[in-house]
PDB file of C-alpha atoms in Angstrom:
ATOM      1  CA  MET A   1      10.424  26.577   1.062  1.00  0.00           C
ATOM      2  CA  ALA A   2      11.292  23.784  -1.190  1.00  0.00           C
ATOM      3  CA  GLU A   3       9.327  23.477  -4.374  1.00  0.00           C
ATOM      4  CA  TRP A   4       6.405  21.206  -4.114  1.00  0.00           C
ATOM      5  CA  LEU A   5       6.614  18.218  -6.426  1.00  0.00           C
ATOM      6  CA  ALA A   6       3.077  17.060  -6.944  1.00  0.00           C
ATOM      7  CA  PRO A   7       2.171  13.477  -7.743  1.00  0.00           C
ATOM      8  CA  ALA A   8       2.230  12.706 -11.458  1.00  0.00           C
ATOM      9  CA  GLY A   9      -0.705  13.955 -13.370  1.00  0.00           C
ATOM     10  CA  SER A  10      -2.173  15.955 -10.370  1.00  0.00           C
ATOM     11  CA  ALA A  11      -1.795  19.476 -11.869  1.00  0.00           C
ATOM     12  CA  GLY A  12      -5.013  21.446 -11.290  1.00  0.00           C
ATOM     13  CA  ARG A  13      -6.800  18.419  -9.647  1.00  0.00           C
ATOM     14  CA  LEU A  14      -7.514  17.683  -6.002  1.00  0.00           C
ATOM     15  CA  HIS A  15      -5.285  14.856  -4.533  1.00  0.00           C
ATOM     16  CA  PHE A  16      -5.388  13.600  -1.032  1.00  0.00           C
ATOM     17  CA  ALA A  17      -3.629  10.926   1.204  1.00  0.00           C
ATOM     18  CA  SER A  18      -3.518   9.765   4.676  1.00  0.00           C
ATOM     19  CA  LEU A  19      -0.230   9.521   6.668  1.00  0.00           C
ATOM     20  CA  GLY A  20      -2.181   7.316   9.041  1.00  0.00           C
ATOM     21  CA  SER A  21      -5.384   7.378  11.062  1.00  0.00           C
ATOM     22  CA  GLY A  22      -6.545   6.117  14.518  1.00  0.00           C
ATOM     23  CA  SER A  23      -6.181   6.950  18.303  1.00  0.00           C
ATOM     24  CA  LYS A  24      -2.284   6.855  17.980  1.00  0.00           C
ATOM     25  CA  GLY A  25      -2.208   9.612  15.362  1.00  0.00           C
ATOM     26  CA  ASN A  26      -3.713  11.299  12.425  1.00  0.00           C
ATOM     27  CA  ALA A  27      -2.728  13.319   9.501  1.00  0.00           C
ATOM     28  CA  THR A  28      -4.040  13.865   5.907  1.00  0.00           C
ATOM     29  CA  LEU A  29      -2.353  15.656   2.985  1.00  0.00           C
ATOM     30  CA  VAL A  30      -4.471  17.626   0.491  1.00  0.00           C
ATOM     31  CA  SER A  31      -2.907  18.923  -2.817  1.00  0.00           C
ATOM     32  CA  ASP A  32      -4.132  20.669  -5.858  1.00  0.00           C
ATOM     33  CA  GLY A  33      -0.756  19.911  -7.737  1.00  0.00           C
ATOM     34  CA  GLU A  34       0.661  23.304  -6.691  1.00  0.00           C
ATOM     35  CA  THR A  35      -0.142  23.746  -3.144  1.00  0.00           C
ATOM     36  CA  CYS A  36       0.378  20.957  -0.454  1.00  0.00           C
ATOM     37  CA  LEU A  37      -1.557  21.143   2.865  1.00  0.00           C
ATOM     38  CA  LEU A  38      -1.434  18.925   5.942  1.00  0.00           C
ATOM     39  CA  VAL A  39      -4.595  18.399   8.121  1.00  0.00           C
ATOM     40  CA  ASP A  40      -3.490  17.658  11.525  1.00  0.00           C
ATOM     41  CA  CYS A  41      -0.321  16.133  12.681  1.00  0.00           C
ATOM     42  CA  GLY A  42      -0.728  13.490  15.447  1.00  0.00           C
ATOM     43  CA  PHE A  43       2.663  11.786  15.081  1.00  0.00           C
ATOM     44  CA  GLY A  44       6.082  12.700  16.512  1.00  0.00           C
ATOM     45  CA  LEU A  45       8.362  14.694  14.358  1.00  0.00           C
ATOM     46  CA  ARG A  46      10.471  11.866  13.179  1.00  0.00           C
ATOM     47  CA  GLU A  47       7.613   9.611  12.484  1.00  0.00           C
ATOM     48  CA  THR A  48       5.851  12.471  10.443  1.00  0.00           C
ATOM     49  CA  GLU A  49       8.871  13.001   8.502  1.00  0.00           C
ATOM     50  CA  ARG A  50       9.181   9.263   7.826  1.00  0.00           C
ATOM     51  CA  ARG A  51       5.466   9.106   6.664  1.00  0.00           C
ATOM     52  CA  LEU A  52       5.645  12.232   4.570  1.00  0.00           C
ATOM     53  CA  ALA A  53       8.670  10.844   2.618  1.00  0.00           C
ATOM     54  CA  ARG A  54       6.734   7.678   1.997  1.00  0.00           C
ATOM     55  CA  LEU A  55       4.211   9.816   0.082  1.00  0.00           C
ATOM     56  CA  GLY A  56       7.017  11.752  -1.566  1.00  0.00           C
ATOM     57  CA  VAL A  57       6.755  15.066   0.373  1.00  0.00           C
ATOM     58  CA  HIS A  58       9.464  16.930   2.386  1.00  0.00           C
ATOM     59  CA  PRO A  59       8.017  18.928   5.389  1.00  0.00           C
ATOM     60  CA  ARG A  60       9.508  22.251   3.703  1.00  0.00           C
ATOM     61  CA  GLN A  61       7.148  21.499   0.830  1.00  0.00           C
ATOM     62  CA  LEU A  62       4.031  21.934   3.036  1.00  0.00           C
ATOM     63  CA  HIS A  63       2.391  25.322   2.717  1.00  0.00           C
ATOM     64  CA  ALA A  64       0.383  25.097   5.934  1.00  0.00           C
ATOM     65  CA  VAL A  65      -0.791  22.817   8.638  1.00  0.00           C
ATOM     66  CA  LEU A  66      -4.575  23.044   9.360  1.00  0.00           C
ATOM     67  CA  VAL A  67      -5.496  21.948  12.929  1.00  0.00           C
ATOM     68  CA  THR A  68      -9.043  20.426  13.780  1.00  0.00           C
ATOM     69  CA  HIS A  69      -8.575  20.480  17.484  1.00  0.00           C
ATOM     70  CA  GLU A  70      -6.324  20.011  20.425  1.00  0.00           C
ATOM     71  CA  HIS A  71      -6.365  16.399  21.002  1.00  0.00           C
ATOM     72  CA  GLY A  72      -2.890  14.748  21.003  1.00  0.00           C
ATOM     73  CA  ASP A  73      -3.742  12.296  18.247  1.00  0.00           C
ATOM     74  CA  HIS A  74      -4.270  15.371  15.919  1.00  0.00           C
ATOM     75  CA  LEU A  75      -1.985  18.008  17.564  1.00  0.00           C
ATOM     76  CA  ARG A  76       1.089  16.117  18.912  1.00  0.00           C
ATOM     77  CA  GLY A  77       3.417  16.873  15.954  1.00  0.00           C
ATOM     78  CA  VAL A  78       2.243  20.254  14.833  1.00  0.00           C
ATOM     79  CA  GLY A  79       4.395  22.462  17.004  1.00  0.00           C
ATOM     80  CA  PRO A  80       7.659  20.585  16.545  1.00  0.00           C
ATOM     81  CA  LEU A  81       6.882  20.191  12.769  1.00  0.00           C
ATOM     82  CA  ALA A  82       6.131  23.928  12.482  1.00  0.00           C
ATOM     83  CA  ARG A  83       9.225  25.068  14.520  1.00  0.00           C
ATOM     84  CA  ARG A  84      11.630  22.634  12.789  1.00  0.00           C
ATOM     85  CA  HIS A  85      10.616  23.389   9.064  1.00  0.00           C
ATOM     86  CA  GLY A  86       8.911  26.743   9.309  1.00  0.00           C
ATOM     87  CA  VAL A  87       5.450  25.567   8.259  1.00  0.00           C
ATOM     88  CA  PRO A  88       2.529  28.082   8.865  1.00  0.00           C
ATOM     89  CA  VAL A  89      -0.260  26.840  11.158  1.00  0.00           C
ATOM     90  CA  TYR A  90      -3.946  27.507  10.913  1.00  0.00           C
ATOM     91  CA  LEU A  91      -6.299  26.889  13.978  1.00  0.00           C
ATOM     92  CA  THR A  92      -9.130  28.383  15.907  1.00  0.00           C
ATOM     93  CA  PRO A  93      -8.713  30.528  18.885  1.00  0.00           C
ATOM     94  CA  GLY A  94     -10.280  27.913  21.021  1.00  0.00           C
ATOM     95  CA  THR A  95      -7.621  25.190  19.961  1.00  0.00           C
ATOM     96  CA  TRP A  96      -4.904  27.679  20.647  1.00  0.00           C
ATOM     97  CA  LEU A  97      -6.267  28.479  24.090  1.00  0.00           C
ATOM     98  CA  ALA A  98      -6.116  24.873  24.936  1.00  0.00           C
ATOM     99  CA  GLY A  99      -2.438  25.611  25.519  1.00  0.00           C
ATOM    100  CA  ARG A 100      -1.022  22.416  23.962  1.00  0.00           C
ATOM    101  CA  LEU A 101       0.669  23.842  20.754  1.00  0.00           C
ATOM    102  CA  GLY A 102       3.437  26.075  21.982  1.00  0.00           C
ATOM    103  CA  GLU A 103       4.986  28.888  20.089  1.00  0.00           C
ATOM    104  CA  VAL A 104       5.158  28.597  16.282  1.00  0.00           C
ATOM    105  CA  PRO A 105       6.665  30.700  13.529  1.00  0.00           C
ATOM    106  CA  SER A 106       3.667  31.577  11.714  1.00  0.00           C
ATOM    107  CA  GLN A 107       0.178  31.322  13.215  1.00  0.00           C
ATOM    108  CA  HIS A 108      -3.209  32.224  11.569  1.00  0.00           C
ATOM    109  CA  TRP A 109      -6.651  32.281  13.196  1.00  0.00           C
ATOM    110  CA  ILE A 110      -9.516  30.222  11.732  1.00  0.00           C
ATOM    111  CA  THR A 111     -13.037  31.489  12.234  1.00  0.00           C
ATOM    112  CA  PRO A 112     -15.597  28.628  11.962  1.00  0.00           C
ATOM    113  CA  GLN A 113     -17.852  28.976   8.987  1.00  0.00           C
ATOM    114  CA  ALA A 114     -15.616  31.692   7.468  1.00  0.00           C
ATOM    115  CA  PRO A 115     -14.088  30.444   4.243  1.00  0.00           C
ATOM    116  CA  PHE A 116     -10.425  31.260   3.384  1.00  0.00           C
ATOM    117  CA  ALA A 117      -7.832  30.204   0.935  1.00  0.00           C
ATOM    118  CA  VAL A 118      -4.311  29.014   1.103  1.00  0.00           C
ATOM    119  CA  ARG A 119      -2.860  29.771  -2.296  1.00  0.00           C
ATOM    120  CA  GLY A 120      -5.177  28.058  -4.925  1.00  0.00           C
ATOM    121  CA  ILE A 121      -7.129  25.815  -2.431  1.00  0.00           C
ATOM    122  CA  ARG A 122     -10.393  27.289  -0.853  1.00  0.00           C
ATOM    123  CA  VAL A 123     -11.024  25.956   2.679  1.00  0.00           C
ATOM    124  CA  GLN A 124     -14.366  25.845   4.588  1.00  0.00           C
ATOM    125  CA  PRO A 125     -13.937  25.267   8.386  1.00  0.00           C
ATOM    126  CA  VAL A 126     -16.982  23.522   9.830  1.00  0.00           C
ATOM    127  CA  THR A 127     -17.982  23.488  13.415  1.00  0.00           C
ATOM    128  CA  VAL A 128     -18.480  19.940  14.572  1.00  0.00           C
ATOM    129  CA  PRO A 129     -19.969  18.422  17.834  1.00  0.00           C
ATOM    130  CA  HIS A 130     -16.867  17.017  19.626  1.00  0.00           C
ATOM    131  CA  ASP A 131     -15.404  17.362  23.083  1.00  0.00           C
ATOM    132  CA  ALA A 132     -12.827  19.877  22.335  1.00  0.00           C
ATOM    133  CA  ARG A 133     -12.489  23.650  22.942  1.00  0.00           C
ATOM    134  CA  GLU A 134     -13.489  24.841  19.384  1.00  0.00           C
ATOM    135  CA  PRO A 135     -13.159  22.011  17.065  1.00  0.00           C
ATOM    136  CA  VAL A 136     -13.762  22.239  13.170  1.00  0.00           C
ATOM    137  CA  GLN A 137     -13.462  19.875  10.199  1.00  0.00           C
ATOM    138  CA  PHE A 138     -12.714  21.110   6.731  1.00  0.00           C
ATOM    139  CA  ARG A 139     -14.134  21.015   3.219  1.00  0.00           C
ATOM    140  CA  PHE A 140     -11.512  21.776   0.523  1.00  0.00           C
ATOM    141  CA  THR A 141     -12.243  23.030  -3.057  1.00  0.00           C
ATOM    142  CA  ALA A 142     -10.212  23.445  -6.187  1.00  0.00           C
ATOM    143  CA  GLY A 143     -11.756  24.306  -9.378  1.00  0.00           C
ATOM    144  CA  ALA A 144     -15.068  22.455  -9.443  1.00  0.00           C
ATOM    145  CA  ARG A 145     -13.974  19.652  -7.158  1.00  0.00           C
ATOM    146  CA  SER A 146     -14.217  19.361  -3.365  1.00  0.00           C
ATOM    147  CA  LEU A 147     -12.958  17.105  -0.665  1.00  0.00           C
ATOM    148  CA  GLY A 148     -14.427  16.795   2.867  1.00  0.00           C
ATOM    149  CA  VAL A 149     -12.307  15.713   5.824  1.00  0.00           C
ATOM    150  CA  LEU A 150     -14.965  14.890   8.464  1.00  0.00           C
ATOM    151  CA  THR A 151     -13.632  12.940  11.411  1.00  0.00           C
ATOM    152  CA  ASP A 152     -14.042  13.428  15.309  1.00  0.00           C
ATOM    153  CA  LEU A 153     -17.767  14.259  15.705  1.00  0.00           C
ATOM    154  CA  GLY A 154     -20.277  12.643  18.002  1.00  0.00           C
ATOM    155  CA  HIS A 155     -23.104  12.851  15.510  1.00  0.00           C
ATOM    156  CA  GLY A 156     -23.971  14.371  12.233  1.00  0.00           C
ATOM    157  CA  THR A 157     -25.933  17.347  12.703  1.00  0.00           C
ATOM    158  CA  GLU A 158     -27.895  19.195  10.067  1.00  0.00           C
ATOM    159  CA  HIS A 159     -25.357  21.902   9.882  1.00  0.00           C
ATOM    160  CA  VAL A 160     -22.650  19.316   9.158  1.00  0.00           C
ATOM    161  CA  THR A 161     -24.809  17.781   6.589  1.00  0.00           C
ATOM    162  CA  ARG A 162     -25.362  21.085   4.723  1.00  0.00           C
ATOM    163  CA  ALA A 163     -21.641  21.882   4.892  1.00  0.00           C
ATOM    164  CA  PHE A 164     -20.331  18.540   3.498  1.00  0.00           C
ATOM    165  CA  ALA A 165     -23.087  17.709   1.084  1.00  0.00           C
ATOM    166  CA  GLY A 166     -22.044  17.124  -2.538  1.00  0.00           C
ATOM    167  CA  CYS A 167     -18.342  16.507  -2.126  1.00  0.00           C
ATOM    168  CA  ASP A 168     -16.562  14.612  -4.635  1.00  0.00           C
ATOM    169  CA  ALA A 169     -14.406  12.759  -2.056  1.00  0.00           C
ATOM    170  CA  LEU A 170     -14.787  12.176   1.529  1.00  0.00           C
ATOM    171  CA  VAL A 171     -12.520  11.192   4.448  1.00  0.00           C
ATOM    172  CA  LEU A 172     -15.090  10.026   6.972  1.00  0.00           C
ATOM    173  CA  GLU A 173     -14.841   8.870  10.520  1.00  0.00           C
ATOM    174  CA  CYS A 174     -15.778   5.273  11.216  1.00  0.00           C
ATOM    175  CA  ASN A 175     -14.509   5.070  14.708  1.00  0.00           C
ATOM    176  CA  HIS A 176     -16.287   2.185  16.459  1.00  0.00           C
ATOM    177  CA  ASP A 177     -18.811  -0.686  16.127  1.00  0.00           C
ATOM    178  CA  VAL A 178     -21.434  -0.119  18.750  1.00  0.00           C
ATOM    179  CA  GLN A 179     -21.475  -3.794  19.790  1.00  0.00           C
ATOM    180  CA  MET A 180     -17.669  -3.936  20.015  1.00  0.00           C
ATOM    181  CA  LEU A 181     -17.669  -0.741  22.031  1.00  0.00           C
ATOM    182  CA  ALA A 182     -20.369  -2.003  24.471  1.00  0.00           C
ATOM    183  CA  GLU A 183     -18.555  -5.401  24.891  1.00  0.00           C
ATOM    184  CA  GLY A 184     -14.979  -4.030  24.810  1.00  0.00           C
ATOM    185  CA  PRO A 185     -12.299  -3.098  27.480  1.00  0.00           C
ATOM    186  CA  TYR A 186     -13.096   0.598  27.882  1.00  0.00           C
ATOM    187  CA  PRO A 187     -14.303   1.637  31.369  1.00  0.00           C
ATOM    188  CA  PRO A 188     -18.082   2.801  31.520  1.00  0.00           C
ATOM    189  CA  ARG A 189     -17.127   6.387  31.500  1.00  0.00           C
ATOM    190  CA  LEU A 190     -14.868   6.247  28.437  1.00  0.00           C
ATOM    191  CA  LYS A 191     -17.550   4.039  26.551  1.00  0.00           C
ATOM    192  CA  ARG A 192     -20.008   6.979  27.345  1.00  0.00           C
ATOM    193  CA  ARG A 193     -17.686   9.560  26.137  1.00  0.00           C
ATOM    194  CA  VAL A 194     -16.758   7.592  22.715  1.00  0.00           C
ATOM    195  CA  GLY A 195     -20.350   6.747  22.006  1.00  0.00           C
ATOM    196  CA  GLY A 196     -22.080  10.052  23.110  1.00  0.00           C
ATOM    197  CA  ASN A 197     -23.100  12.848  21.027  1.00  0.00           C
ATOM    198  CA  TRP A 198     -19.777  14.684  21.536  1.00  0.00           C
ATOM    199  CA  GLY A 199     -17.612  11.743  20.995  1.00  0.00           C
ATOM    200  CA  HIS A 200     -16.921   9.766  17.758  1.00  0.00           C
ATOM    201  CA  LEU A 201     -18.955   8.621  14.914  1.00  0.00           C
ATOM    202  CA  ALA A 202     -20.050   4.903  14.905  1.00  0.00           C
ATOM    203  CA  ASN A 203     -20.067   2.661  11.685  1.00  0.00           C
ATOM    204  CA  ALA A 204     -23.918   2.863  11.746  1.00  0.00           C
ATOM    205  CA  GLN A 205     -23.903   6.593  12.121  1.00  0.00           C
ATOM    206  CA  ALA A 206     -21.436   6.894   9.250  1.00  0.00           C
ATOM    207  CA  ALA A 207     -23.697   4.755   7.141  1.00  0.00           C
ATOM    208  CA  SER A 208     -26.756   6.898   8.099  1.00  0.00           C
ATOM    209  CA  LEU A 209     -25.097  10.155   7.273  1.00  0.00           C
ATOM    210  CA  LEU A 210     -23.496   9.103   3.853  1.00  0.00           C
ATOM    211  CA  PRO A 211     -26.929   9.066   2.026  1.00  0.00           C
ATOM    212  CA  ARG A 212     -27.562  12.620   3.397  1.00  0.00           C
ATOM    213  CA  LEU A 213     -24.491  13.779   2.016  1.00  0.00           C
ATOM    214  CA  GLY A 214     -24.981  12.456  -1.391  1.00  0.00           C
ATOM    215  CA  LEU A 215     -23.613   9.287  -2.755  1.00  0.00           C
ATOM    216  CA  ASP A 216     -23.674   9.837  -6.565  1.00  0.00           C
ATOM    217  CA  ARG A 217     -20.832  12.360  -6.835  1.00  0.00           C
ATOM    218  CA  LEU A 218     -18.545  10.493  -4.355  1.00  0.00           C
ATOM    219  CA  GLN A 219     -15.533   9.055  -6.217  1.00  0.00           C
ATOM    220  CA  ARG A 220     -13.765   8.058  -3.005  1.00  0.00           C
ATOM    221  CA  ILE A 221     -14.864   7.312   0.422  1.00  0.00           C
ATOM    222  CA  VAL A 222     -11.849   6.947   2.941  1.00  0.00           C
ATOM    223  CA  CYS A 223     -13.058   5.466   6.174  1.00  0.00           C
ATOM    224  CA  SER A 224     -10.800   6.957   8.965  1.00  0.00           C
ATOM    225  CA  HIS A 225     -10.072   7.015  12.757  1.00  0.00           C
ATOM    226  CA  LEU A 226     -10.925   3.225  13.344  1.00  0.00           C
ATOM    227  CA  SER A 227     -10.605   2.438  16.916  1.00  0.00           C
ATOM    228  CA  GLU A 228      -7.991  -0.487  17.371  1.00  0.00           C
ATOM    229  CA  HIS A 229     -10.056  -2.025  20.213  1.00  0.00           C
ATOM    230  CA  ASN A 230     -13.704  -1.321  19.068  1.00  0.00           C
ATOM    231  CA  ASN A 231     -13.687  -1.698  15.310  1.00  0.00           C
ATOM    232  CA  ARG A 232     -12.605  -3.807  12.561  1.00  0.00           C
ATOM    233  CA  ALA A 233     -12.061  -2.894   8.741  1.00  0.00           C
ATOM    234  CA  GLU A 234     -14.368  -5.712   7.722  1.00  0.00           C
ATOM    235  CA  ARG A 235     -17.095  -4.234  10.014  1.00  0.00           C
ATOM    236  CA  VAL A 236     -16.722  -0.844   8.417  1.00  0.00           C
ATOM    237  CA  ARG A 237     -17.045  -2.483   4.987  1.00  0.00           C
ATOM    238  CA  ASP A 238     -20.128  -4.428   6.005  1.00  0.00           C
ATOM    239  CA  ALA A 239     -21.852  -1.215   7.044  1.00  0.00           C
ATOM    240  CA  LEU A 240     -21.077   0.828   4.025  1.00  0.00           C
ATOM    241  CA  ILE A 241     -20.903  -1.377   1.083  1.00  0.00           C
ATOM    242  CA  PRO A 242     -24.637  -2.087   0.897  1.00  0.00           C
ATOM    243  CA  LEU A 243     -25.003   1.872   0.308  1.00  0.00           C
ATOM    244  CA  LEU A 244     -22.871   1.382  -2.789  1.00  0.00           C
ATOM    245  CA  ASP A 245     -24.735  -1.434  -4.349  1.00  0.00           C
ATOM    246  CA  GLY A 246     -22.183  -3.848  -3.351  1.00  0.00           C
ATOM    247  CA  ASP A 247     -19.440  -1.981  -5.312  1.00  0.00           C
ATOM    248  CA  ASP A 248     -16.433  -1.544  -2.955  1.00  0.00           C
ATOM    249  CA  SER A 249     -14.211   0.132  -5.574  1.00  0.00           C
ATOM    250  CA  ARG A 250     -14.870   3.609  -4.249  1.00  0.00           C
ATOM    251  CA  LEU A 251     -14.354   2.649  -0.654  1.00  0.00           C
ATOM    252  CA  LEU A 252     -10.825   2.430   1.234  1.00  0.00           C
ATOM    253  CA  VAL A 253     -10.020   2.165   4.888  1.00  0.00           C
ATOM    254  CA  ALA A 254      -7.049   4.340   6.305  1.00  0.00           C
ATOM    255  CA  ALA A 255      -5.127   2.111   8.563  1.00  0.00           C
ATOM    256  CA  GLN A 256      -3.261   3.500  11.505  1.00  0.00           C
ATOM    257  CA  ALA A 257       0.146   2.074  10.303  1.00  0.00           C
ATOM    258  CA  GLU A 258      -0.096   2.534   6.425  1.00  0.00           C
ATOM    259  CA  GLY A 259      -2.678   5.416   5.942  1.00  0.00           C
ATOM    260  CA  VAL A 260      -3.705   5.498   2.277  1.00  0.00           C
ATOM    261  CA  GLY A 261      -1.638   6.364  -0.628  1.00  0.00           C
ATOM    262  CA  TRP A 262      -2.381   9.434  -3.006  1.00  0.00           C
ATOM    263  CA  GLN A 263      -6.025   9.497  -4.273  1.00  0.00           C
ATOM    264  CA  ARG A 264      -6.943  11.542  -7.279  1.00  0.00           C
ATOM    265  CA  ILE A 265     -10.272  13.355  -7.634  1.00  0.00           C
ATOM    266  CA  GLU A 266     -11.159  13.239 -11.416  1.00  0.00           C
TER     267      GLU A 266
END
């Protein structure tokens, strides 16, 4: 494996970045300056390599890919990336049994709610309500700081609230605006799925969940998984900025094409 060259000034601190987020592909990088993890890989192999390079990462510098669930916008590139570059893959048995990954060189089972470590980064996999076989999201801890990656859930349960409370940074799903979904082009069945308790988090739901997770510690809130048909960045900001007393300096939106560059948790 090639040596991981972390962003300048990152030693001993949690950093994270988004390769892109939305219905066409999702992937998030997490690093403590020595270990580099990729959460999901919903892009094709060449596109993943290109997006990693934009963030200064070679695939062989990845120490693991952690998979949240089996939907294509999160899993599509995991198998090709792992086979081409020998990256270990961590996933739940349910995600594996969905049969969409294929053989990979190194596979590790995740047990929901059972913490594990990848080198110096501690990982807490958390069960979430989503229409997949055995979906999880992740809370990462290094030193005294923690990052929550929380997307693809239909609603914020008490279990989710307890698991992600007190994070220092959060990648949070803001998938749709309720009005835009209702008036948008999706057929009724898909609207019910997206807006249901096992679908995706609406802007208003994210705004309701954030105070329960605790706003005081949050240095960065990265709004993710925006629907290209049923949401707009300005609607997300309108929903969340009032929670921050009008200060949007902590709020970022992960675009499908550009993602978000490296963010440091102080």
